[in-house]
PDB file of C-alpha atoms in Angstrom:
ATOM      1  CA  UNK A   1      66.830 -32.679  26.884  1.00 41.00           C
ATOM      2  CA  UNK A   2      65.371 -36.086  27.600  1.00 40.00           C
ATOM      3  CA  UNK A   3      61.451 -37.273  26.634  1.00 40.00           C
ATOM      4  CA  UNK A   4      60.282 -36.547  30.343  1.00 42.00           C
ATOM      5  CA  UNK A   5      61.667 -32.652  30.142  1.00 43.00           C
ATOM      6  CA  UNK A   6      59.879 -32.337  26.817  1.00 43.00           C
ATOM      7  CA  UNK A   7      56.541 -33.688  27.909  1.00 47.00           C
ATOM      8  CA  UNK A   8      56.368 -32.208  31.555  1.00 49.00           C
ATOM      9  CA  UNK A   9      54.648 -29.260  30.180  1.00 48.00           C
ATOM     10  CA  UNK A  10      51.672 -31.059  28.437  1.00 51.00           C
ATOM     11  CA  UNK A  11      51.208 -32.972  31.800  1.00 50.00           C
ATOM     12  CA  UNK A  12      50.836 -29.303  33.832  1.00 52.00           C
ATOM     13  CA  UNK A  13      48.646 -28.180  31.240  1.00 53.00           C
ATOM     14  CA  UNK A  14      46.466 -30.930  30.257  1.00 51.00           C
ATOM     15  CA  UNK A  15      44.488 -31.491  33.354  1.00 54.00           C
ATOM     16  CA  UNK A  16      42.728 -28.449  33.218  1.00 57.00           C
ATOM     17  CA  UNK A  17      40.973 -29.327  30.301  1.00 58.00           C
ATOM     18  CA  UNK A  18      38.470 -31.635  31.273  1.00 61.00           C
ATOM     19  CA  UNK A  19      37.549 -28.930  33.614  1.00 59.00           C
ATOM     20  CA  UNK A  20      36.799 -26.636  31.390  1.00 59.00           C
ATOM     21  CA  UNK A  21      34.663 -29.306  29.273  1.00 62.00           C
ATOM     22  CA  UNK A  22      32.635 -29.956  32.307  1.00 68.00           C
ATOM     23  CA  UNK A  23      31.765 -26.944  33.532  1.00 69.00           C
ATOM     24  CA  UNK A  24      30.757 -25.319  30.071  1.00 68.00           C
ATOM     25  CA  UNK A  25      27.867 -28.781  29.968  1.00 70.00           C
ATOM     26  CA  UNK A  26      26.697 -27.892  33.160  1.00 69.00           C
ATOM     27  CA  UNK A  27      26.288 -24.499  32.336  1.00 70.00           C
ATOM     28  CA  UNK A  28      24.534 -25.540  29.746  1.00 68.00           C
ATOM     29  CA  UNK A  29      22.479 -28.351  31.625  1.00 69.00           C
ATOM     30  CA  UNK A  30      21.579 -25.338  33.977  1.00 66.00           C
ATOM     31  CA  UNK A  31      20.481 -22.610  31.734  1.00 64.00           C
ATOM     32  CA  UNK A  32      19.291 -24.522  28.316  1.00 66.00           C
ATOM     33  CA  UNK A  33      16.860 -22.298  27.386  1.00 61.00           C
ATOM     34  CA  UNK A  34      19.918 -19.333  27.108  1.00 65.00           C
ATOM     35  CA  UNK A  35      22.219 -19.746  23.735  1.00 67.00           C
ATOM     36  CA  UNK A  36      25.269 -18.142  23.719  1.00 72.00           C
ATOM     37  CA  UNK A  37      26.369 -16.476  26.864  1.00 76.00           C
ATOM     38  CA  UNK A  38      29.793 -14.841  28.020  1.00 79.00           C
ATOM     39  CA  UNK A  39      29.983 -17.015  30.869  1.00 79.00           C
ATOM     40  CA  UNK A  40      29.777 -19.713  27.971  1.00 79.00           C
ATOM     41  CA  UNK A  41      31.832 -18.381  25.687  1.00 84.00           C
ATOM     42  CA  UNK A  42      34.735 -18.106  28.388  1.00 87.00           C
ATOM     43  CA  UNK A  43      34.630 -21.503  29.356  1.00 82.00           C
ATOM     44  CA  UNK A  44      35.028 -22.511  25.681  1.00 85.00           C
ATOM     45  CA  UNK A  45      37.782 -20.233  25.016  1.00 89.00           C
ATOM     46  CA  UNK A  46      39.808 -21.154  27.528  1.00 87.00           C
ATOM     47  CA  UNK A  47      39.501 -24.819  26.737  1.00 85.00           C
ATOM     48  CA  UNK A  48      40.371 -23.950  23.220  1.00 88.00           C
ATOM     49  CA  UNK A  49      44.072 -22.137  24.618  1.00 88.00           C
ATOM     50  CA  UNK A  50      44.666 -24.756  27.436  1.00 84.00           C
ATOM     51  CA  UNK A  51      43.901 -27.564  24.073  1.00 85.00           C
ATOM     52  CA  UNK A  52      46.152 -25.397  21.755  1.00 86.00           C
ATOM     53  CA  UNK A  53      48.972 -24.963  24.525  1.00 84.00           C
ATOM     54  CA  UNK A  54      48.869 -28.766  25.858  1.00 81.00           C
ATOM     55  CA  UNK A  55      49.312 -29.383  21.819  1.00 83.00           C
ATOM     56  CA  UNK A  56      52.287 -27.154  21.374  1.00 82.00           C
ATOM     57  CA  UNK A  57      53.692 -28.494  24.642  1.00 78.00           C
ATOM     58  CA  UNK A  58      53.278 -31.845  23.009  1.00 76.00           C
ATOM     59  CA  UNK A  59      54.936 -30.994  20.415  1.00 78.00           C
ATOM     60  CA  UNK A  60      57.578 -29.000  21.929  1.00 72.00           C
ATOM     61  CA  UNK A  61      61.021 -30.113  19.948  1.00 75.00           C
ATOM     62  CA  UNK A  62      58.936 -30.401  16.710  1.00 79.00           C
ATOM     63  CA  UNK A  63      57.788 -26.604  17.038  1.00 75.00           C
ATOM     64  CA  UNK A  64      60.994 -24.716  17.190  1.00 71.00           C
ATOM     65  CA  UNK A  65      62.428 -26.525  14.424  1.00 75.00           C
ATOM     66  CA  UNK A  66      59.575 -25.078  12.303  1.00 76.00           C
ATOM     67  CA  UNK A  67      60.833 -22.702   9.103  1.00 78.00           C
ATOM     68  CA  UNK A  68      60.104 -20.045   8.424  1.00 81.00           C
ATOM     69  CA  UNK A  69      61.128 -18.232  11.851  1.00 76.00           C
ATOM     70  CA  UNK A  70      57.379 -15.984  10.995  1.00 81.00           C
ATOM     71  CA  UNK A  71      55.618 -20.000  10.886  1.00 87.00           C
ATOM     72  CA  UNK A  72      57.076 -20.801  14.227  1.00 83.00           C
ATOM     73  CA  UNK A  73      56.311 -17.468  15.425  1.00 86.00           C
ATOM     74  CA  UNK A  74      52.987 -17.893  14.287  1.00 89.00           C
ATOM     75  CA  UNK A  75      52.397 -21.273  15.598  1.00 88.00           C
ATOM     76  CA  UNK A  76      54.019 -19.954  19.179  1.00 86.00           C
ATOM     77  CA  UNK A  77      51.743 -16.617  19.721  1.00 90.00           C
ATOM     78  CA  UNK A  78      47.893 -18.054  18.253  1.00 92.00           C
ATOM     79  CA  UNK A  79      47.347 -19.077  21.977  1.00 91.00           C
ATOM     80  CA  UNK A  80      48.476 -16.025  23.723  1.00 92.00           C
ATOM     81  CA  UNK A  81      46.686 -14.143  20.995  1.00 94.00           C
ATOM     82  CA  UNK A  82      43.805 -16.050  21.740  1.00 94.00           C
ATOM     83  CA  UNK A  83      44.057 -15.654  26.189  1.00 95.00           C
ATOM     84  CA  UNK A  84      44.199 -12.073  25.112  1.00 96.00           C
ATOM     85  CA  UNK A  85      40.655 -12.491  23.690  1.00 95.00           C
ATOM     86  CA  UNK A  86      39.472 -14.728  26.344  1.00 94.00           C
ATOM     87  CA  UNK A  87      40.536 -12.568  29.477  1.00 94.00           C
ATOM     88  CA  UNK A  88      39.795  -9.021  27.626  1.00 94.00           C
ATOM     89  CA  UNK A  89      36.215 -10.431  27.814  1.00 93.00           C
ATOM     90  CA  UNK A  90      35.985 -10.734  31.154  1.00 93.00           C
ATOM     91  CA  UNK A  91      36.836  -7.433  31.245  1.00 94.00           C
ATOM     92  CA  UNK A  92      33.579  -6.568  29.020  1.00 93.00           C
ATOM     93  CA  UNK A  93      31.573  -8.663  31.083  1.00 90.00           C
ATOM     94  CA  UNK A  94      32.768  -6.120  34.418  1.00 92.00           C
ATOM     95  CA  UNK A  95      32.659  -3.288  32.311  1.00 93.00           C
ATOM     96  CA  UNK A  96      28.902  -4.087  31.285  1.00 91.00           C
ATOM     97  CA  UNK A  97      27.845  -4.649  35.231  1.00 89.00           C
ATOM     98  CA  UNK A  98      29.554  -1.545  36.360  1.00 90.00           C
ATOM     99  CA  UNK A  99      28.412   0.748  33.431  1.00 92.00           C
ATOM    100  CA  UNK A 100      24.801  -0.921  34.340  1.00 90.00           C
ATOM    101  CA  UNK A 101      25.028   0.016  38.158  1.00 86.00           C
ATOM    102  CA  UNK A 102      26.115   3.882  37.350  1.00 87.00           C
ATOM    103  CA  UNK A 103      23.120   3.987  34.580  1.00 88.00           C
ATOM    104  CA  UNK A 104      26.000   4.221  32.113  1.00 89.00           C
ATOM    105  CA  UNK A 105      25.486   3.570  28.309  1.00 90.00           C
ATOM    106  CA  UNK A 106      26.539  -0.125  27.762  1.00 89.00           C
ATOM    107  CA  UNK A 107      26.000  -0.273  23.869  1.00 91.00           C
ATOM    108  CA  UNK A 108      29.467   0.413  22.948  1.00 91.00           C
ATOM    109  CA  UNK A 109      31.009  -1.455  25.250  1.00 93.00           C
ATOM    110  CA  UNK A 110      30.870  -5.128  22.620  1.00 92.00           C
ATOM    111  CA  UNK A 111      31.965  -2.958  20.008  1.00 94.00           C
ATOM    112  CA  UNK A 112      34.843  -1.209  21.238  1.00 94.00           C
ATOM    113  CA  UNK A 113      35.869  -4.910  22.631  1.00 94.00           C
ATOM    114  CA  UNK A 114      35.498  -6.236  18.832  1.00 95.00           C
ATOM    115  CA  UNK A 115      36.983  -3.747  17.556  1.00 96.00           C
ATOM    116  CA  UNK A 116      40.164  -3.855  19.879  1.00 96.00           C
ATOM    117  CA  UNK A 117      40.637  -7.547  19.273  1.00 96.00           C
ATOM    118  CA  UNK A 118      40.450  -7.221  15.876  1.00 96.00           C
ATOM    119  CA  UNK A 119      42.810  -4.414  16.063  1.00 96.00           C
ATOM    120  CA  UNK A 120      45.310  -6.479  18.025  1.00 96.00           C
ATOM    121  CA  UNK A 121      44.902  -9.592  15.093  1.00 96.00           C
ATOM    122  CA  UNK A 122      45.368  -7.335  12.269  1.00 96.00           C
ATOM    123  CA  UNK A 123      48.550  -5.648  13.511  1.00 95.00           C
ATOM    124  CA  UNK A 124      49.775  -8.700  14.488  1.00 94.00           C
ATOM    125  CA  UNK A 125      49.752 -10.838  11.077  1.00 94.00           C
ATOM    126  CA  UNK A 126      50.938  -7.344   9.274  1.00 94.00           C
ATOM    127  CA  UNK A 127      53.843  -7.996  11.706  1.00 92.00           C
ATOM    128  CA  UNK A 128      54.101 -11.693  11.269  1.00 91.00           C
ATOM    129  CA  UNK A 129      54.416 -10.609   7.496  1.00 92.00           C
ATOM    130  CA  UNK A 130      56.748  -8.169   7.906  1.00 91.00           C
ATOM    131  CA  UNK A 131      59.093 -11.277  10.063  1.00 88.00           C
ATOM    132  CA  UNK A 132      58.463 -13.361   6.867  1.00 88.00           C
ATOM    133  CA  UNK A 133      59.501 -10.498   4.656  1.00 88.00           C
ATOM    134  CA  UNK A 134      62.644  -8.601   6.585  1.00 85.00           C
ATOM    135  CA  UNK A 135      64.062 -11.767   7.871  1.00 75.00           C
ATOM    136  CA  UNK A 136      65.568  -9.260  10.437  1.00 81.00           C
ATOM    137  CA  UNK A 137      65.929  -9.392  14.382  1.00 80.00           C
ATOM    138  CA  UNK A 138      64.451  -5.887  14.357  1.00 84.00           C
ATOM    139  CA  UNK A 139      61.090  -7.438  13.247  1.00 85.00           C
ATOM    140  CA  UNK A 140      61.038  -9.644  15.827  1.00 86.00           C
ATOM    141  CA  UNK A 141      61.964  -7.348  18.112  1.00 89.00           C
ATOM    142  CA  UNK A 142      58.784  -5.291  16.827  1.00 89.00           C
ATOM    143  CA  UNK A 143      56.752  -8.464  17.818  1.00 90.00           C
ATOM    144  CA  UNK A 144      57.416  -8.946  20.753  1.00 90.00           C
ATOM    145  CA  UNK A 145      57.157  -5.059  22.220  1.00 93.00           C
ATOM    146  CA  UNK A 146      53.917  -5.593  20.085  1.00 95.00           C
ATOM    147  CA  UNK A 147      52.715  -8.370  22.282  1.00 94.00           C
ATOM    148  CA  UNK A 148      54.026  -6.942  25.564  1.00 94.00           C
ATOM    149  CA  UNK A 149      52.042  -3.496  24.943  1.00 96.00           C
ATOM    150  CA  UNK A 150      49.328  -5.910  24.222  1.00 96.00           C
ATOM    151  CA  UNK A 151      49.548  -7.509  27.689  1.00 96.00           C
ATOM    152  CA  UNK A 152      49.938  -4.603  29.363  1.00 97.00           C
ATOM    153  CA  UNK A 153      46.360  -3.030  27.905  1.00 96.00           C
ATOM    154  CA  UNK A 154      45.312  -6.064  28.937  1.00 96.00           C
ATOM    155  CA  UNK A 155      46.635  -5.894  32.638  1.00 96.00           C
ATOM    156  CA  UNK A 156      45.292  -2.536  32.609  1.00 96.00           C
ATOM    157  CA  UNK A 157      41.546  -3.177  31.749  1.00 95.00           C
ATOM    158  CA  UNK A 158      41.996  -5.221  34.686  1.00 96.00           C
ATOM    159  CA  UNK A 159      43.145  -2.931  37.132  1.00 95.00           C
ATOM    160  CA  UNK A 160      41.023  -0.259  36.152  1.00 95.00           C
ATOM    161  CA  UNK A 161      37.430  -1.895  35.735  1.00 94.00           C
ATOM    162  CA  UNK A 162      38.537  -4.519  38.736  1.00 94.00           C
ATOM    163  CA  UNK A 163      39.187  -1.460  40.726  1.00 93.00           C
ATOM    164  CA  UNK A 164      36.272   0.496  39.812  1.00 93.00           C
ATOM    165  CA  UNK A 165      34.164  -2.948  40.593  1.00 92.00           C
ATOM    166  CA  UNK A 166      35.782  -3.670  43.761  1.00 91.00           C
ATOM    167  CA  UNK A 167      35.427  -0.447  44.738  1.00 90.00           C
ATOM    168  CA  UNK A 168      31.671   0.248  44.048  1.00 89.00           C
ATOM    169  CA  UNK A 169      31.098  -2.961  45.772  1.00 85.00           C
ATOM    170  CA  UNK A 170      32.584  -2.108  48.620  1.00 85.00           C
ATOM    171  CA  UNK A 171      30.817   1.154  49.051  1.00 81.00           C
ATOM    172  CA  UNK A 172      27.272  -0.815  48.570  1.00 74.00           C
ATOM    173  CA  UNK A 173      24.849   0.223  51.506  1.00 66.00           C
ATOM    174  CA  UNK A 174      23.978  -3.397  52.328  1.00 64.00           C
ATOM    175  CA  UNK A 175      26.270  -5.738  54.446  1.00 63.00           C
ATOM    176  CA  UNK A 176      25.511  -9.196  52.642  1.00 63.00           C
ATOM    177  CA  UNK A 177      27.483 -12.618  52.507  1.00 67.00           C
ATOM    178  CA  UNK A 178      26.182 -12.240  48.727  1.00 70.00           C
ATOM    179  CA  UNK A 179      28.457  -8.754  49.033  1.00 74.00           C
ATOM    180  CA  UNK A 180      31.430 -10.141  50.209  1.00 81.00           C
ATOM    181  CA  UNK A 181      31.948 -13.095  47.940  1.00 84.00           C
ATOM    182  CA  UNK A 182      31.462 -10.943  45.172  1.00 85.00           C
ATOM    183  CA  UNK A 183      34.615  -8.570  46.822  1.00 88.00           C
ATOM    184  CA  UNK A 184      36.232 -11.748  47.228  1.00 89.00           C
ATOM    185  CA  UNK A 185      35.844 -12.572  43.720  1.00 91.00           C
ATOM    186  CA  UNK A 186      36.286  -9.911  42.036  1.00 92.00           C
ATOM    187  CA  UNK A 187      39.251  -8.797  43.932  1.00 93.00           C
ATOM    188  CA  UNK A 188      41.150 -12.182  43.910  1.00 95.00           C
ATOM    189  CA  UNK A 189      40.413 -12.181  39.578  1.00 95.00           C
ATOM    190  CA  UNK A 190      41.662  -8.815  39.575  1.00 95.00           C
ATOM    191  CA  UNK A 191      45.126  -9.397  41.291  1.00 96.00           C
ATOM    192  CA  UNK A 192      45.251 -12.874  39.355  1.00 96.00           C
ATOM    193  CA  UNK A 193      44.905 -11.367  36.137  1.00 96.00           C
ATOM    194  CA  UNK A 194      46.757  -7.977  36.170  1.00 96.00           C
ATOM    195  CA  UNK A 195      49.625 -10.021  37.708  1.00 96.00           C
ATOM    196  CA  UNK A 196      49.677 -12.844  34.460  1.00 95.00           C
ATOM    197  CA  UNK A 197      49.623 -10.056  32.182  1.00 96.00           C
ATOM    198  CA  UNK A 198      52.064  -7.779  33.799  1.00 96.00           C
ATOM    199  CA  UNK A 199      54.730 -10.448  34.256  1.00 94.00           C
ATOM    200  CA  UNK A 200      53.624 -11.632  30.591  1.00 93.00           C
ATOM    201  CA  UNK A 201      54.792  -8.196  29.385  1.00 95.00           C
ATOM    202  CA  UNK A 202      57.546  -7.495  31.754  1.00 93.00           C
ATOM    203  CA  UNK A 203      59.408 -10.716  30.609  1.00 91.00           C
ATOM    204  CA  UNK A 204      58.698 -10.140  26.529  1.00 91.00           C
ATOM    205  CA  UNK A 205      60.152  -6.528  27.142  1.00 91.00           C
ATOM    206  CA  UNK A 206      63.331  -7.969  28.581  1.00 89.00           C
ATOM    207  CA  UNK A 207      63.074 -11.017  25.802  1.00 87.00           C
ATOM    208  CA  UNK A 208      63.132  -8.115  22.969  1.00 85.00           C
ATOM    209  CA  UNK A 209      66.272  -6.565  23.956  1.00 84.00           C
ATOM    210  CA  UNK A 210      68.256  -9.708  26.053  1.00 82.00           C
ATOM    211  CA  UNK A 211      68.248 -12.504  23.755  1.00 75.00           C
ATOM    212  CA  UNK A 212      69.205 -14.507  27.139  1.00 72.00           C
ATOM    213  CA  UNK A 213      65.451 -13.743  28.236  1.00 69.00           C
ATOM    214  CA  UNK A 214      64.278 -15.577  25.324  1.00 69.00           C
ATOM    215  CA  UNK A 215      62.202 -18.506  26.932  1.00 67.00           C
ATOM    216  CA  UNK A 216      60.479 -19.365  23.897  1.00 64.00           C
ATOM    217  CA  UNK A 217      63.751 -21.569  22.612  1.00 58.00           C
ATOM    218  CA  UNK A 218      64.307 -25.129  22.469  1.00 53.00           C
ATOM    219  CA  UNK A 219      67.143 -24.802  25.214  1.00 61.00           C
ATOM    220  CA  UNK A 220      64.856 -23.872  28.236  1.00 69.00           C
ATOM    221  CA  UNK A 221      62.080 -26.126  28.558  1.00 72.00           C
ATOM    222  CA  UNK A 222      61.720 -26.110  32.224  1.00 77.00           C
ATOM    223  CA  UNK A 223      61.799 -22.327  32.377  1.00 80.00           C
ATOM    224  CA  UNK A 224      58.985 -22.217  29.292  1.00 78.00           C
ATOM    225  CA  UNK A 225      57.179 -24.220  31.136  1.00 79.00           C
ATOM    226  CA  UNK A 226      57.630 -21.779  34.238  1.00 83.00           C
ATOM    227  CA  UNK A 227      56.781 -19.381  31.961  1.00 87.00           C
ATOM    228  CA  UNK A 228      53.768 -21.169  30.851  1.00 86.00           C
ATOM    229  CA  UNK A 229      52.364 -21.915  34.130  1.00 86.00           C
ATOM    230  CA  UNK A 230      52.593 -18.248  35.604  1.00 89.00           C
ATOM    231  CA  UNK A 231      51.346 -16.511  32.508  1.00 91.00           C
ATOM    232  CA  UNK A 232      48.597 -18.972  31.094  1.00 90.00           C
ATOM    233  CA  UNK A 233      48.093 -22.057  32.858  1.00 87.00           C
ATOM    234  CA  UNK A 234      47.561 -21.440  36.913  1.00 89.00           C
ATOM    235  CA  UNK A 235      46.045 -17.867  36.448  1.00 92.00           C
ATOM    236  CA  UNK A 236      43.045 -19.734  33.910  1.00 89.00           C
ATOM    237  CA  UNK A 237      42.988 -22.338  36.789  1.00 86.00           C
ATOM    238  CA  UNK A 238      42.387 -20.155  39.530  1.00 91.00           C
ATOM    239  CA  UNK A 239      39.954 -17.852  37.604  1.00 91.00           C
ATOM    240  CA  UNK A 240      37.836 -20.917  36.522  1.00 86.00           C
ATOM    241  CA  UNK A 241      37.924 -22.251  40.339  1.00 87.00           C
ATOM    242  CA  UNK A 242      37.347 -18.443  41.762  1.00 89.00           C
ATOM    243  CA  UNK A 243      34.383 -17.962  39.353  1.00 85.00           C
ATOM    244  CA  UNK A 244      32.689 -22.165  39.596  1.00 80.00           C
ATOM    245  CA  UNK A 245      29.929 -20.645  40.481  1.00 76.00           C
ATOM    246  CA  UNK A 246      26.367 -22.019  38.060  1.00 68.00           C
ATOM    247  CA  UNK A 247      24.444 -19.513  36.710  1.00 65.00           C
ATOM    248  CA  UNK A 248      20.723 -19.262  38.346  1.00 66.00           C
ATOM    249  CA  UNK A 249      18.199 -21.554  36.954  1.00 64.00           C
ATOM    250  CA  UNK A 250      15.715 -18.531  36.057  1.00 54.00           C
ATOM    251  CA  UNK A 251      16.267 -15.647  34.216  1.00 51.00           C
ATOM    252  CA  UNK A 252      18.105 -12.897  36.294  1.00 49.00           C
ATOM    253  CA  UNK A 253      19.202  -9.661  35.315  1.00 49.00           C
ATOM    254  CA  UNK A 254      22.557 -10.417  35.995  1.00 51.00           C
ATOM    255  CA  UNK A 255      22.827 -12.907  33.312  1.00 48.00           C
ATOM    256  CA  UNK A 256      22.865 -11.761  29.874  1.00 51.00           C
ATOM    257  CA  UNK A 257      22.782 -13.861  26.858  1.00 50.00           C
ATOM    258  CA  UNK A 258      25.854 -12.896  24.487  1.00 45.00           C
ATOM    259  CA  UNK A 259      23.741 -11.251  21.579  1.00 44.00           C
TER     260      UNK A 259
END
């Protein structure tokens, strides 16, 4: 495995960085008087995984020879741990709109998404300790079915609050061009999204019982990088270009600060 196999990952994944950088300061340049909002907070997070997966990518050879197996393990999942977070709060942000349109209570919605995520970080360093402890293929077996029923919540959110979007939109009274962007968008996220996380899960189910599956090994670069680019890299790409859109200049209804 030669220096241009190793680094041909960081290349696919490092261009969508500065992307990210520039569209979270023209957000900002656009709506200055807002602080924190989730269309913010999105941007940021997913320059924070594309940074942390160009890194690892960078690093490539270095990462798998890391010891302890939990280290590497640790080292390997942060950034999927951390699109997890990122995506699951686009989810919030539909659930929040289409709770709002039915006159449905919205003021558990932030909790129950804080308290999932930090549901899905706990379990996962008690099983990152249990790796470190057991020293066992069982355990990592354990992680990764952890992390595929993980993705598959995930891809579910998506298919059922998409749905429920794309479906109230389409049964709005009023024929707009405002009306069928939003299907558009919403519908193209939707399929982008559940499809990441379903193959995401699909493959670490077949990983955890076929050690052949395994892409996360220093033997199959150009198939981690595969990997990589289906599961992580083009979906984030394709959301961020699907959803360019600025935020209004005044204060609408439809943008919400995160409090």
């Amino acid at each position: 495995m030669g220096f241009t196999t190793s680094w041909l990952p960081l290349m696919a994944s490092f261009p969508s960085l500065p992307y990210f950088q520039v569209q979270l300061i023209r957000i900002q340049i656009r709506v200055p008087e807002y602080g924190w909002t989730t269309q913010k907070a999105f941007h940021l997070m997913n320059f924070i995984v594309n940074g942390l997966r160009a890194i690892l990518f960078g690093l490539y050879k270095s990462v798998f020879l890391i010891r302890p197996k939990a280290l590497e393990m640790v080292v390997m999942e942060i950034p999927g741990l951390l699109f997890f977070s990122t995506y699951t709060l686009l989810v919030l942000f539909w659930a929040e709109i289409y709770h709002q349109a039915r006159s449905l209570p919205i003021d558990k919605l932030k909790p129950t998404y804080c308290i999932i995520n930090g549901v899905v970080y706990l379990t996962q360093i008690c099983i990152w300790i249990f790796v470190m402890l057991s020293r066992t293929h069982g355990a990592v077996i354990a992680a990764k079915l952890f992390f595929s029923v993980v993705s598959f919540s995930a891809a579910l959110g998506f298919l059922i609050y998409g749905g429920r979007l794309f479906v109230m939109l389409r049964r709005f009274p009023i024929e707009s061009r405002g009306r069928q962007k939003k299907l558009y968008e919403v519908g193209c996220v939707t399929a982008i999204c559940f499809s990441c996380f379903f193959i995401r899960c699909f493959v670490l189910a077949l990983s955890a019982f076929n050690k052949d599956a395994d892409l996360d090994v220093l033997d199959h670069p150009m198939l981690n990088l595969i990997y990589y680019m289906l599961v992580e890299i083009v979906p984030s790409a394709l959301v961020l270009f699907i959803l360019r859109k600025l935020p209004p200049r005044r204060v609408s209804d439809r943008y919400h600060p995160i409090e």
